[in-house]
Amino acid sequence: KLIRDTFSENLVKKGEIPDDADLYTELGGDSLDMMNVHLDLEQALGMKLPQEEFRRCRTVNDVLAFVQAKRKL
């Protein structure tokens, strides 16, 4: 929920965000939006998320898997 809410707050296309929607092409996100999402998630989760790896995420599912993997480290 936290991740989905963060995307909803930062992306141009507000509202329900499907887990498999492409954050750029389907939801209208751009590099600045994704940087804001990245920073907001780091702050909300209280952990560093490597930016280069985060940039590879294309969907909410990708971000969820990425964050879960980083939490296990």
mmCIF file of C-alpha atoms in Angstrom:
data_model
loop_
_atom_site.group_PDB
_atom_site.id
_atom_site.type_symbol
_atom_site.label_atom_id
_atom_site.label_comp_id
_atom_site.label_asym_id
_atom_site.label_seq_id
_atom_site.Cartn_x
_atom_site.Cartn_y
_atom_site.Cartn_z
ATOM 1 C CA LYS A 1 0.000 0.000 0.000
ATOM 2 C CA LEU A 2 2.809 2.419 0.861
ATOM 3 C CA ILE A 3 4.476 1.872 -2.500
ATOM 4 C CA ARG A 4 1.234 2.234 -4.449
ATOM 5 C CA ASP A 5 0.337 5.405 -2.517
ATOM 6 C CA THR A 6 3.782 6.863 -3.225
ATOM 7 C CA PHE A 7 3.297 6.301 -6.946
ATOM 8 C CA SER A 8 -0.193 7.785 -6.830
ATOM 9 C CA GLU A 9 1.126 10.932 -5.126
ATOM 10 C CA ASN A 10 3.936 11.438 -7.645
ATOM 11 C CA LEU A 11 2.547 10.394 -11.011
ATOM 12 C CA VAL A 12 0.532 12.564 -13.327
ATOM 13 C CA LYS A 13 -2.103 9.871 -13.814
ATOM 14 C CA LYS A 14 -3.785 9.633 -10.407
ATOM 15 C CA GLY A 15 -6.131 6.983 -9.115
ATOM 16 C CA GLU A 16 -6.003 3.205 -9.124
ATOM 17 C CA ILE A 17 -2.607 1.903 -10.176
ATOM 18 C CA PRO A 18 -2.530 -1.701 -11.432
ATOM 19 C CA ASP A 19 0.470 -3.698 -10.222
ATOM 20 C CA ASP A 20 1.526 -4.538 -13.776
ATOM 21 C CA ALA A 21 1.031 -1.092 -15.343
ATOM 22 C CA ASP A 22 4.142 0.409 -16.942
ATOM 23 C CA LEU A 23 5.055 3.410 -14.813
ATOM 24 C CA TYR A 24 6.232 5.397 -17.820
ATOM 25 C CA THR A 25 4.048 4.525 -20.802
ATOM 26 C CA GLU A 26 0.765 3.671 -19.057
ATOM 27 C CA LEU A 27 0.907 5.962 -16.024
ATOM 28 C CA GLY A 28 2.615 8.969 -17.555
ATOM 29 C CA GLY A 29 5.652 8.942 -15.287
ATOM 30 C CA ASP A 30 8.939 10.559 -16.276
ATOM 31 C CA SER A 31 12.445 10.569 -14.838
ATOM 32 C CA LEU A 32 11.638 13.394 -12.402
ATOM 33 C CA ASP A 33 8.542 11.554 -11.142
ATOM 34 C CA MET A 34 10.587 8.418 -10.615
ATOM 35 C CA MET A 35 13.295 10.344 -8.756
ATOM 36 C CA ASN A 36 10.605 11.733 -6.436
ATOM 37 C CA VAL A 37 9.135 8.257 -5.931
ATOM 38 C CA HIS A 38 12.621 6.933 -5.170
ATOM 39 C CA LEU A 39 13.315 9.644 -2.577
ATOM 40 C CA ASP A 40 9.861 9.349 -0.995
ATOM 41 C CA LEU A 41 10.221 5.570 -0.671
ATOM 42 C CA GLU A 42 13.661 5.886 0.895
ATOM 43 C CA GLN A 43 12.282 8.313 3.450
ATOM 44 C CA ALA A 44 9.111 6.327 4.179
ATOM 45 C CA LEU A 45 10.968 3.007 4.466
ATOM 46 C CA GLY A 46 13.960 4.425 6.331
ATOM 47 C CA MET A 47 16.433 2.689 4.045
ATOM 48 C CA LYS A 48 18.704 3.455 1.109
ATOM 49 C CA LEU A 49 17.613 2.108 -2.264
ATOM 50 C CA PRO A 50 20.350 2.084 -4.927
ATOM 51 C CA GLN A 51 19.208 4.513 -7.604
ATOM 52 C CA GLU A 52 20.760 2.659 -10.551
ATOM 53 C CA GLU A 53 18.882 -0.507 -9.625
ATOM 54 C CA PHE A 54 15.669 1.382 -8.896
ATOM 55 C CA ARG A 55 15.723 2.891 -12.402
ATOM 56 C CA ARG A 56 15.314 -0.597 -13.876
ATOM 57 C CA CYS A 57 11.873 -0.969 -12.258
ATOM 58 C CA ARG A 58 9.074 -0.523 -14.784
ATOM 59 C CA THR A 59 5.980 -1.588 -12.803
ATOM 60 C CA VAL A 60 4.674 -1.494 -9.241
ATOM 61 C CA ASN A 61 5.410 -5.238 -9.082
ATOM 62 C CA ASP A 62 9.035 -4.530 -10.048
ATOM 63 C CA VAL A 63 9.351 -1.962 -7.259
ATOM 64 C CA LEU A 64 7.720 -4.299 -4.718
ATOM 65 C CA ALA A 65 10.141 -7.107 -5.609
ATOM 66 C CA PHE A 66 13.079 -4.686 -5.523
ATOM 67 C CA VAL A 67 12.194 -3.323 -2.074
ATOM 68 C CA GLN A 68 11.530 -6.798 -0.680
ATOM 69 C CA ALA A 69 14.913 -8.001 -1.949
ATOM 70 C CA LYS A 70 16.694 -5.022 -0.370
ATOM 71 C CA ARG A 71 14.935 -5.559 2.960
ATOM 72 C CA LYS A 72 16.259 -9.133 3.087
ATOM 73 C CA LEU A 73 19.882 -7.986 2.783
#
